[in-house]
Amino acid sequence: MKILITGVAGFIGSNLAARLLKEGYEVVGIDNLAYGLRENVPDGVAFQKRDIRDRGINSLYEGVDAVFHLAAKNCISDCQADPIETADINVTGTINVFEAARRSGVGKILYAESSALYEGSILLPTPESAVQPESFYAVSKLAGMHFAEAFKRYYGMTFTALRYFCVYGPVQDYRRTIPPVMSAFIIKQLRGERPVIYGTGEKRRDFIYVDDVNDFHLLCLRDSRTDNETYNLGSGKNHSVFEICEIVSRLLGVRLELEHKPDLPGEAQKTLADISKASALGWKPKTDLKTGLLHAIDYIKSEMAAKRI
Ligand SMILES: NC(=O)c1ccc[n+]([C@@H]2O[C@H](COP(=O)([O-])OP(=O)(O)OC[C@H]3O[C@@H](n4cnc5c(N)ncnc54)[C@H](O)[C@@H]3O)[C@@H](O)[C@H]2O)c1
């Protein structure tokens, strides 16, 4: 099968590409390198540096069996600062991907949504039905979801919506304005700098290791029960920001005083996935937090050794 990944130079896209190549799939990858890096794209991917909003790239979708649409503007604080670009990439860009896939007769689209869709919900663990977005980022993902439904309704296209919680692991983007919490703690403490806590540190997040997410991606390609369904992808457990900082400190064998900064706008206080729907298909997260964090630490150490950090 030939698979196209948008956002292939990013964290989830590059890990997915590596896994698909290993499993014998042919992989085409698109990324404009706005956030992702060319060196993240595994050898063997037919890579094109293109923007998902570019209407002249329909030919790339020809002969493609399935599209993973992962490209997005996805740092919540950056999206809050620029709702127009957020909509341009996450809504218009997404429609352009769906339309190109339709014109080329692509069999299935796997669309990256987000646990941010549950920002306003107080239901924990959160089922797929509890959609209540608040931030510009979450609203843009919801708009993409509605467009997917319309493409399904009018053109009979097949979608699977992937509602990721906090995915972590090697290649996670640590260069953005405010890096994801685990990368941020690892980098700061490896440098001997004080880790920064935004808000009280009591915020809890459901973290899921990227290989476990890839197990589910493969299941989606192989199991038609996933057609036109939406799945939470989390571990079904959550940890506070303090706990993560504490575990990272222990694994690195360092202890530095914390630096406190004001809370970030537009972020949920707690996330916890109800993963019963994905689990009913036989999928189960296998990687425990300590093992996953050790892999993430090894990656950041290797980036530091290569002087990329
Ligand atoms: N990582 C997570 O924990 C998480 C959680 C929820 C949802 N998601 C969603 O999963 C998807 C992948 O996330 P990620 O963590 O790999 O993000 P990432 O930022 O590492 O990767 C996204 C990639 O998309 C590319 N991109 C952005 N705009 C583009 C454009 N206009 N044209 C082409 N390429 C463009 C970027 O350069 C980047 O390489 C995103 O849609 C994100 O919203 C991720």
mmCIF file of C-alpha atoms and ligand atoms in Angstrom:
data_model
loop_
_atom_site.group_PDB
_atom_site.id
_atom_site.type_symbol
_atom_site.label_atom_id
_atom_site.label_comp_id
_atom_site.label_asym_id
_atom_site.label_seq_id
_atom_site.Cartn_x
_atom_site.Cartn_y
_atom_site.Cartn_z
ATOM 1 C CA MET A 1 0.000 0.000 0.000
ATOM 2 C CA LYS A 2 1.071 3.548 -0.699
ATOM 3 C CA ILE A 3 0.550 5.941 2.206
ATOM 4 C CA LEU A 4 0.831 9.731 2.148
ATOM 5 C CA ILE A 5 1.671 11.564 5.389
ATOM 6 C CA THR A 6 1.205 15.330 5.731
ATOM 7 C CA GLY A 7 3.467 16.754 8.447
ATOM 8 C CA VAL A 8 5.998 13.960 7.854
ATOM 9 C CA ALA A 9 8.919 16.030 9.188
ATOM 10 C CA GLY A 10 7.186 16.515 12.530
ATOM 11 C CA PHE A 11 7.156 14.363 15.638
ATOM 12 C CA ILE A 12 4.298 11.913 15.022
ATOM 13 C CA GLY A 13 4.688 12.001 11.216
ATOM 14 C CA SER A 14 8.374 11.038 11.220
ATOM 15 C CA ASN A 15 7.854 8.235 13.756
ATOM 16 C CA LEU A 16 4.888 6.962 11.728
ATOM 17 C CA ALA A 17 6.861 7.082 8.463
ATOM 18 C CA ALA A 18 9.671 5.011 10.024
ATOM 19 C CA ARG A 19 7.192 2.437 11.279
ATOM 20 C CA LEU A 20 5.313 2.193 7.964
ATOM 21 C CA LEU A 21 8.558 1.738 6.019
ATOM 22 C CA LYS A 22 9.575 -1.019 8.439
ATOM 23 C CA GLU A 23 6.230 -2.742 7.824
ATOM 24 C CA GLY A 24 6.786 -2.634 4.033
ATOM 25 C CA TYR A 25 4.516 0.289 3.081
ATOM 26 C CA GLU A 26 5.511 2.814 0.409
ATOM 27 C CA VAL A 27 5.522 6.286 1.992
ATOM 28 C CA VAL A 28 5.095 9.708 0.382
ATOM 29 C CA GLY A 29 5.604 12.637 2.761
ATOM 30 C CA ILE A 30 4.663 16.310 2.574
ATOM 31 C CA ASP A 31 5.860 19.025 4.950
ATOM 32 C CA ASN A 32 6.598 22.730 4.516
ATOM 33 C CA LEU A 33 9.227 22.485 7.280
ATOM 34 C CA ALA A 34 7.548 25.337 9.200
ATOM 35 C CA TYR A 35 8.093 23.407 12.441
ATOM 36 C CA GLY A 36 9.444 20.018 11.352
ATOM 37 C CA LEU A 37 12.978 19.318 10.188
ATOM 38 C CA ARG A 38 14.149 17.684 6.947
ATOM 39 C CA GLU A 39 16.529 15.445 8.910
ATOM 40 C CA ASN A 40 13.575 13.973 10.826
ATOM 41 C CA VAL A 41 12.220 12.415 7.612
ATOM 42 C CA PRO A 42 13.436 8.806 7.415
ATOM 43 C CA ASP A 43 15.380 7.613 4.358
ATOM 44 C CA GLY A 44 13.023 5.808 2.033
ATOM 45 C CA VAL A 45 10.228 8.402 2.230
ATOM 46 C CA ALA A 46 9.443 10.123 -1.094
ATOM 47 C CA PHE A 47 9.631 13.596 0.466
ATOM 48 C CA GLN A 48 8.211 16.806 -1.003
ATOM 49 C CA LYS A 49 8.730 20.161 0.707
ATOM 50 C CA ARG A 50 5.240 21.511 0.060
ATOM 51 C CA ASP A 51 2.529 23.373 1.911
ATOM 52 C CA ILE A 52 -0.774 21.573 2.486
ATOM 53 C CA ARG A 53 -2.554 24.774 1.384
ATOM 54 C CA ASP A 54 -0.923 24.566 -2.046
ATOM 55 C CA ARG A 55 -3.605 23.665 -4.572
ATOM 56 C CA GLY A 56 -1.048 22.609 -7.172
ATOM 57 C CA ILE A 57 -0.045 19.377 -5.443
ATOM 58 C CA ASN A 58 -3.011 17.137 -6.235
ATOM 59 C CA SER A 59 -0.817 14.846 -8.355
ATOM 60 C CA LEU A 60 1.070 13.774 -5.195
ATOM 61 C CA TYR A 61 -2.115 12.045 -4.007
ATOM 62 C CA GLU A 62 -2.474 9.886 -7.138
ATOM 63 C CA GLY A 63 -2.209 6.156 -6.499
ATOM 64 C CA VAL A 64 -2.285 6.741 -2.724
ATOM 65 C CA ASP A 65 -4.320 4.227 -0.695
ATOM 66 C CA ALA A 66 -4.497 6.165 2.578
ATOM 67 C CA VAL A 67 -3.574 9.630 3.858
ATOM 68 C CA PHE A 68 -2.509 10.441 7.415
ATOM 69 C CA HIS A 69 -3.264 14.155 7.705
ATOM 70 C CA LEU A 70 -1.037 15.294 10.565
ATOM 71 C CA ALA A 71 0.270 18.694 9.375
ATOM 72 C CA ALA A 72 -1.051 21.490 11.573
ATOM 73 C CA LYS A 73 -0.261 24.628 13.498
ATOM 74 C CA ASN A 74 -0.515 22.999 16.870
ATOM 75 C CA CYS A 75 1.143 24.884 19.700
ATOM 76 C CA ILE A 76 -1.836 26.220 21.674
ATOM 77 C CA SER A 77 -0.163 29.494 22.692
ATOM 78 C CA ASP A 78 1.001 30.185 19.099
ATOM 79 C CA CYS A 79 -2.544 29.479 17.867
ATOM 80 C CA GLN A 80 -3.995 31.818 20.509
ATOM 81 C CA ALA A 81 -1.622 34.522 19.248
ATOM 82 C CA ASP A 82 -2.625 34.064 15.598
ATOM 83 C CA PRO A 83 -6.159 32.759 15.002
ATOM 84 C CA ILE A 84 -6.079 33.739 11.317
ATOM 85 C CA GLU A 85 -3.036 31.629 10.481
ATOM 86 C CA THR A 86 -4.431 28.852 12.702
ATOM 87 C CA ALA A 87 -7.596 28.732 10.587
ATOM 88 C CA ASP A 88 -5.640 29.072 7.362
ATOM 89 C CA ILE A 89 -3.468 26.020 8.085
ATOM 90 C CA ASN A 90 -5.783 23.878 10.188
ATOM 91 C CA VAL A 91 -9.055 24.560 8.374
ATOM 92 C CA THR A 92 -8.306 25.707 4.793
ATOM 93 C CA GLY A 93 -5.209 23.472 4.610
ATOM 94 C CA THR A 94 -7.205 20.517 5.906
ATOM 95 C CA ILE A 95 -9.984 21.047 3.356
ATOM 96 C CA ASN A 96 -7.337 21.216 0.632
ATOM 97 C CA VAL A 97 -5.959 17.826 1.773
ATOM 98 C CA PHE A 98 -9.451 16.277 1.844
ATOM 99 C CA GLU A 99 -10.281 17.689 -1.590
ATOM 100 C CA ALA A 100 -7.003 16.503 -3.151
ATOM 101 C CA ALA A 101 -7.616 13.051 -1.649
ATOM 102 C CA ARG A 102 -11.161 13.026 -3.041
ATOM 103 C CA ARG A 103 -10.030 13.965 -6.545
ATOM 104 C CA SER A 104 -7.422 11.188 -6.497
ATOM 105 C CA GLY A 105 -9.819 8.558 -5.135
ATOM 106 C CA VAL A 106 -7.809 7.948 -1.929
ATOM 107 C CA GLY A 107 -9.430 5.071 0.002
ATOM 108 C CA LYS A 108 -9.164 6.376 3.554
ATOM 109 C CA ILE A 109 -8.095 9.500 5.441
ATOM 110 C CA LEU A 110 -6.784 9.348 8.988
ATOM 111 C CA TYR A 111 -7.221 12.808 10.430
ATOM 112 C CA ALA A 112 -5.327 14.093 13.492
ATOM 113 C CA GLU A 113 -7.711 15.650 15.957
ATOM 114 C CA SER A 114 -6.790 16.381 19.570
ATOM 115 C CA SER A 115 -7.816 15.950 23.179
ATOM 116 C CA ALA A 116 -8.027 19.764 23.103
ATOM 117 C CA LEU A 117 -11.535 19.176 21.724
ATOM 118 C CA TYR A 118 -12.499 18.312 25.325
ATOM 119 C CA GLU A 119 -11.111 21.530 26.884
ATOM 120 C CA GLY A 120 -14.472 22.639 28.277
ATOM 121 C CA SER A 121 -15.630 19.201 29.416
ATOM 122 C CA ILE A 122 -15.532 18.145 33.057
ATOM 123 C CA LEU A 123 -16.101 14.457 32.317
ATOM 124 C CA LEU A 124 -13.086 12.355 33.380
ATOM 125 C CA PRO A 125 -12.129 9.945 31.917
ATOM 126 C CA THR A 126 -13.379 11.712 28.809
ATOM 127 C CA PRO A 127 -15.328 9.754 26.204
ATOM 128 C CA GLU A 128 -15.286 10.638 22.502
ATOM 129 C CA SER A 129 -18.738 12.236 22.810
ATOM 130 C CA ALA A 130 -17.694 15.032 25.251
ATOM 131 C CA VAL A 131 -16.601 17.536 22.604
ATOM 132 C CA GLN A 132 -16.393 21.081 23.992
ATOM 133 C CA PRO A 133 -13.523 23.031 22.414
ATOM 134 C CA GLU A 134 -12.480 26.450 23.708
ATOM 135 C CA SER A 135 -9.103 27.539 22.274
ATOM 136 C CA PHE A 136 -8.583 28.652 18.657
ATOM 137 C CA TYR A 137 -6.519 25.495 18.081
ATOM 138 C CA ALA A 138 -9.302 23.218 19.329
ATOM 139 C CA VAL A 139 -11.959 25.087 17.371
ATOM 140 C CA SER A 140 -9.859 24.735 14.203
ATOM 141 C CA LYS A 141 -9.634 20.959 14.768
ATOM 142 C CA LEU A 142 -13.401 20.818 15.292
ATOM 143 C CA ALA A 143 -13.932 22.661 12.000
ATOM 144 C CA GLY A 144 -11.764 20.024 10.281
ATOM 145 C CA MET A 145 -13.905 17.340 11.890
ATOM 146 C CA HIS A 146 -17.096 18.908 10.499
ATOM 147 C CA PHE A 147 -15.540 19.155 7.033
ATOM 148 C CA ALA A 148 -14.583 15.466 7.234
ATOM 149 C CA GLU A 149 -18.225 14.688 8.044
ATOM 150 C CA ALA A 150 -19.411 16.725 5.054
ATOM 151 C CA PHE A 151 -16.925 15.004 2.704
ATOM 152 C CA LYS A 152 -18.241 11.689 4.039
ATOM 153 C CA ARG A 153 -21.858 12.780 3.572
ATOM 154 C CA TYR A 154 -21.555 14.167 0.042
ATOM 155 C CA TYR A 155 -18.751 12.061 -1.455
ATOM 156 C CA GLY A 156 -18.902 8.830 0.545
ATOM 157 C CA MET A 157 -15.266 9.216 1.639
ATOM 158 C CA THR A 158 -13.874 7.134 4.496
ATOM 159 C CA PHE A 159 -12.267 8.783 7.533
ATOM 160 C CA THR A 160 -10.884 7.751 10.895
ATOM 161 C CA ALA A 161 -10.435 10.555 13.436
ATOM 162 C CA LEU A 162 -7.448 10.170 15.777
ATOM 163 C CA ARG A 163 -7.956 12.127 18.959
ATOM 164 C CA TYR A 164 -4.433 12.179 20.397
ATOM 165 C CA PHE A 165 -3.841 13.035 24.038
ATOM 166 C CA CYS A 166 -0.226 14.031 24.973
ATOM 167 C CA VAL A 167 1.919 11.948 22.675
ATOM 168 C CA TYR A 168 5.594 11.794 23.695
ATOM 169 C CA GLY A 169 8.823 10.071 22.648
ATOM 170 C CA PRO A 170 11.861 10.568 20.420
ATOM 171 C CA VAL A 171 11.755 13.381 17.814
ATOM 172 C CA GLN A 172 9.238 15.355 19.858
ATOM 173 C CA ASP A 173 9.614 19.009 18.844
ATOM 174 C CA TYR A 174 11.561 20.802 21.549
ATOM 175 C CA ARG A 175 12.340 23.937 19.477
ATOM 176 C CA ARG A 176 8.948 25.624 19.682
ATOM 177 C CA THR A 177 8.331 28.745 21.789
ATOM 178 C CA ILE A 178 7.189 26.655 24.732
ATOM 179 C CA PRO A 179 8.343 23.047 24.257
ATOM 180 C CA PRO A 180 6.147 20.093 25.283
ATOM 181 C CA VAL A 181 6.452 19.571 29.020
ATOM 182 C CA MET A 182 8.603 16.421 28.987
ATOM 183 C CA SER A 183 11.159 17.741 26.468
ATOM 184 C CA ALA A 184 11.282 21.040 28.344
ATOM 185 C CA PHE A 185 12.082 19.339 31.671
ATOM 186 C CA ILE A 186 14.664 17.022 30.107
ATOM 187 C CA ILE A 187 16.533 19.801 28.275
ATOM 188 C CA LYS A 188 16.578 22.221 31.185
ATOM 189 C CA GLN A 189 17.797 19.624 33.669
ATOM 190 C CA LEU A 190 20.425 18.191 31.308
ATOM 191 C CA ARG A 191 21.751 21.746 30.956
ATOM 192 C CA GLY A 192 21.751 22.226 34.716
ATOM 193 C CA GLU A 193 19.051 24.929 34.410
ATOM 194 C CA ARG A 194 15.956 25.251 36.616
ATOM 195 C CA PRO A 195 12.856 23.571 35.132
ATOM 196 C CA VAL A 196 9.967 25.995 34.532
ATOM 197 C CA ILE A 197 6.477 25.257 35.858
ATOM 198 C CA TYR A 198 3.639 27.291 34.315
ATOM 199 C CA GLY A 199 0.837 27.759 36.843
ATOM 200 C CA THR A 200 0.645 25.561 39.933
ATOM 201 C CA GLY A 201 2.104 22.344 38.465
ATOM 202 C CA GLU A 202 -1.102 20.537 39.427
ATOM 203 C CA LYS A 203 -2.301 20.261 35.811
ATOM 204 C CA ARG A 204 -2.662 16.605 34.906
ATOM 205 C CA ARG A 205 -2.078 15.150 31.473
ATOM 206 C CA ASP A 206 -2.706 11.764 29.892
ATOM 207 C CA PHE A 207 0.597 10.836 28.198
ATOM 208 C CA ILE A 208 0.857 8.171 25.496
ATOM 209 C CA TYR A 209 4.096 6.873 23.967
ATOM 210 C CA VAL A 210 4.459 7.350 20.213
ATOM 211 C CA ASP A 211 5.047 3.632 19.415
ATOM 212 C CA ASP A 212 1.723 2.786 21.069
ATOM 213 C CA VAL A 213 0.027 5.382 18.879
ATOM 214 C CA ASN A 214 1.707 3.804 15.843
ATOM 215 C CA ASP A 215 0.277 0.405 16.817
ATOM 216 C CA PHE A 216 -3.139 2.010 16.514
ATOM 217 C CA HIS A 217 -2.252 3.694 13.195
ATOM 218 C CA LEU A 218 -1.428 0.276 11.727
ATOM 219 C CA LEU A 219 -4.630 -1.180 13.115
ATOM 220 C CA CYS A 220 -6.575 1.598 11.338
ATOM 221 C CA LEU A 221 -4.987 0.681 8.014
ATOM 222 C CA ARG A 222 -5.783 -2.997 8.432
ATOM 223 C CA ASP A 223 -9.139 -3.088 10.209
ATOM 224 C CA SER A 224 -12.248 -1.740 8.471
ATOM 225 C CA ARG A 225 -14.074 -1.542 11.822
ATOM 226 C CA THR A 226 -12.182 1.761 12.239
ATOM 227 C CA ASP A 227 -13.809 3.255 9.111
ATOM 228 C CA ASN A 228 -15.775 6.421 9.891
ATOM 229 C CA GLU A 229 -15.075 6.222 13.614
ATOM 230 C CA THR A 230 -13.331 8.504 16.127
ATOM 231 C CA TYR A 231 -10.902 7.205 18.745
ATOM 232 C CA ASN A 232 -9.275 8.637 21.841
ATOM 233 C CA LEU A 233 -5.580 7.762 21.883
ATOM 234 C CA GLY A 234 -4.279 8.105 25.398
ATOM 235 C CA SER A 235 -2.969 5.765 28.072
ATOM 236 C CA GLY A 236 -6.047 6.005 30.321
ATOM 237 C CA LYS A 237 -3.794 7.311 33.163
ATOM 238 C CA ASN A 238 -2.726 10.849 33.963
ATOM 239 C CA HIS A 239 0.164 12.522 35.791
ATOM 240 C CA SER A 240 0.642 16.032 37.122
ATOM 241 C CA VAL A 241 3.310 18.322 35.696
ATOM 242 C CA PHE A 242 5.067 18.116 39.111
ATOM 243 C CA GLU A 243 5.106 14.323 38.943
ATOM 244 C CA ILE A 244 6.637 14.396 35.445
ATOM 245 C CA CYS A 245 9.307 16.842 36.617
ATOM 246 C CA GLU A 246 10.024 14.613 39.614
ATOM 247 C CA ILE A 247 10.315 11.428 37.482
ATOM 248 C CA VAL A 248 12.589 13.171 34.950
ATOM 249 C CA SER A 249 14.801 14.478 37.808
ATOM 250 C CA ARG A 250 15.060 10.964 39.237
ATOM 251 C CA LEU A 251 15.904 9.402 35.872
ATOM 252 C CA LEU A 252 18.572 12.050 35.215
ATOM 253 C CA GLY A 253 19.897 11.964 38.770
ATOM 254 C CA VAL A 254 19.690 15.762 39.158
ATOM 255 C CA ARG A 255 17.729 17.983 41.512
ATOM 256 C CA LEU A 256 17.282 21.674 40.735
ATOM 257 C CA GLU A 257 14.989 24.254 42.254
ATOM 258 C CA LEU A 258 11.830 24.873 40.181
ATOM 259 C CA GLU A 259 11.127 28.212 38.487
ATOM 260 C CA HIS A 260 7.458 29.271 38.551
ATOM 261 C CA LYS A 261 5.794 31.296 35.772
ATOM 262 C CA PRO A 262 2.166 32.356 35.214
ATOM 263 C CA ASP A 263 -0.197 29.780 33.745
ATOM 264 C CA LEU A 264 -0.481 29.526 29.946
ATOM 265 C CA PRO A 265 -3.715 30.666 28.296
ATOM 266 C CA GLY A 266 -6.141 28.210 26.713
ATOM 267 C CA GLU A 267 -4.918 25.018 28.403
ATOM 268 C CA ALA A 268 -7.114 22.388 30.087
ATOM 269 C CA GLN A 269 -6.430 21.665 33.785
ATOM 270 C CA LYS A 270 -6.828 17.891 33.458
ATOM 271 C CA THR A 271 -6.889 15.397 30.613
ATOM 272 C CA LEU A 272 -7.662 11.722 30.943
ATOM 273 C CA ALA A 273 -8.742 9.574 28.021
ATOM 274 C CA ASP A 274 -11.523 7.065 28.109
ATOM 275 C CA ILE A 275 -9.818 4.531 25.830
ATOM 276 C CA SER A 276 -12.519 1.871 25.974
ATOM 277 C CA LYS A 277 -13.490 2.364 22.327
ATOM 278 C CA ALA A 278 -9.952 1.854 20.955
ATOM 279 C CA SER A 279 -9.331 -0.963 23.475
ATOM 280 C CA ALA A 280 -12.426 -2.810 22.248
ATOM 281 C CA LEU A 281 -10.540 -3.348 18.957
ATOM 282 C CA GLY A 282 -7.771 -5.179 20.820
ATOM 283 C CA TRP A 283 -5.383 -2.176 21.031
ATOM 284 C CA LYS A 284 -3.603 -1.503 24.275
ATOM 285 C CA PRO A 285 -0.800 0.954 25.209
ATOM 286 C CA LYS A 286 2.266 -1.152 26.095
ATOM 287 C CA THR A 287 4.928 1.382 27.078
ATOM 288 C CA ASP A 288 5.139 2.452 30.717
ATOM 289 C CA LEU A 289 6.022 6.060 31.522
ATOM 290 C CA LYS A 290 9.535 5.306 32.794
ATOM 291 C CA THR A 291 10.533 3.293 29.692
ATOM 292 C CA GLY A 292 9.039 5.919 27.367
ATOM 293 C CA LEU A 293 10.794 8.750 29.199
ATOM 294 C CA LEU A 294 14.130 6.941 29.027
ATOM 295 C CA HIS A 295 13.762 6.758 25.213
ATOM 296 C CA ALA A 296 12.857 10.479 25.114
ATOM 297 C CA ILE A 297 15.912 11.280 27.285
ATOM 298 C CA ASP A 298 18.212 9.225 25.010
ATOM 299 C CA TYR A 299 16.915 11.159 21.996
ATOM 300 C CA ILE A 300 17.550 14.554 23.583
ATOM 301 C CA LYS A 301 20.990 13.467 24.780
ATOM 302 C CA SER A 302 21.852 12.412 21.207
ATOM 303 C CA GLU A 303 20.618 15.778 19.872
ATOM 304 C CA MET A 304 22.819 17.529 22.429
ATOM 305 C CA ALA A 305 25.807 15.356 21.527
ATOM 306 C CA ALA A 306 25.259 16.278 17.851
ATOM 307 C CA LYS A 307 25.137 19.958 18.972
ATOM 308 C CA ARG A 308 21.642 20.453 17.554
ATOM 309 C CA ILE A 309 20.425 21.723 20.932
HETATM 310 N N1 LIG B 1 1.908 15.501 19.729
HETATM 311 C C1 LIG B 1 0.787 15.501 20.427
HETATM 312 O O1 LIG B 1 0.785 15.252 21.636
HETATM 313 C C2 LIG B 1 -0.530 15.816 19.760
HETATM 314 C C3 LIG B 1 -1.679 15.876 20.573
HETATM 315 C C4 LIG B 1 -2.897 16.170 19.969
HETATM 316 C C5 LIG B 1 -2.984 16.354 18.610
HETATM 317 N N2 LIG B 1 -1.850 16.302 17.850
HETATM 318 C C6 LIG B 1 -1.987 16.529 16.395
HETATM 319 O O2 LIG B 1 -1.228 15.543 15.709
HETATM 320 C C7 LIG B 1 -0.636 16.109 14.544
HETATM 321 C C8 LIG B 1 0.862 15.867 14.564
HETATM 322 O O3 LIG B 1 1.408 16.472 15.742
HETATM 323 P P1 LIG B 1 2.970 16.526 16.016
HETATM 324 O O4 LIG B 1 3.149 16.509 17.478
HETATM 325 O O5 LIG B 1 3.684 15.538 15.173
HETATM 326 O O6 LIG B 1 3.275 18.014 15.525
HETATM 327 P P2 LIG B 1 4.585 18.614 14.836
HETATM 328 O O7 LIG B 1 4.483 20.086 14.954
HETATM 329 O O8 LIG B 1 5.804 17.932 15.329
HETATM 330 O O9 LIG B 1 4.371 18.213 13.302
HETATM 331 C C9 LIG B 1 3.503 18.909 12.456
HETATM 332 C C10 LIG B 1 4.211 19.074 11.126
HETATM 333 O O10 LIG B 1 3.339 19.772 10.225
HETATM 334 C C11 LIG B 1 4.126 20.630 9.436
HETATM 335 N N3 LIG B 1 3.278 21.702 8.906
HETATM 336 C C12 LIG B 1 2.696 22.692 9.616
HETATM 337 N N4 LIG B 1 2.016 23.486 8.779
HETATM 338 C C13 LIG B 1 2.165 22.969 7.533
HETATM 339 C C14 LIG B 1 1.693 23.349 6.257
HETATM 340 N N5 LIG B 1 0.930 24.442 6.095
HETATM 341 N N6 LIG B 1 2.023 22.579 5.185
HETATM 342 C C15 LIG B 1 2.800 21.481 5.343
HETATM 343 N N7 LIG B 1 3.292 21.087 6.524
HETATM 344 C C16 LIG B 1 2.974 21.816 7.617
HETATM 345 C C17 LIG B 1 5.199 21.148 10.380
HETATM 346 O O11 LIG B 1 6.340 21.651 9.692
HETATM 347 C C18 LIG B 1 5.493 19.910 11.213
HETATM 348 O O12 LIG B 1 6.579 19.173 10.674
HETATM 349 C C19 LIG B 1 -1.051 17.569 14.529
HETATM 350 O O13 LIG B 1 -2.169 17.705 13.698
HETATM 351 C C20 LIG B 1 -1.430 17.865 15.955
HETATM 352 O O14 LIG B 1 -2.380 18.894 16.044
HETATM 353 C C21 LIG B 1 -0.633 16.041 18.394
#
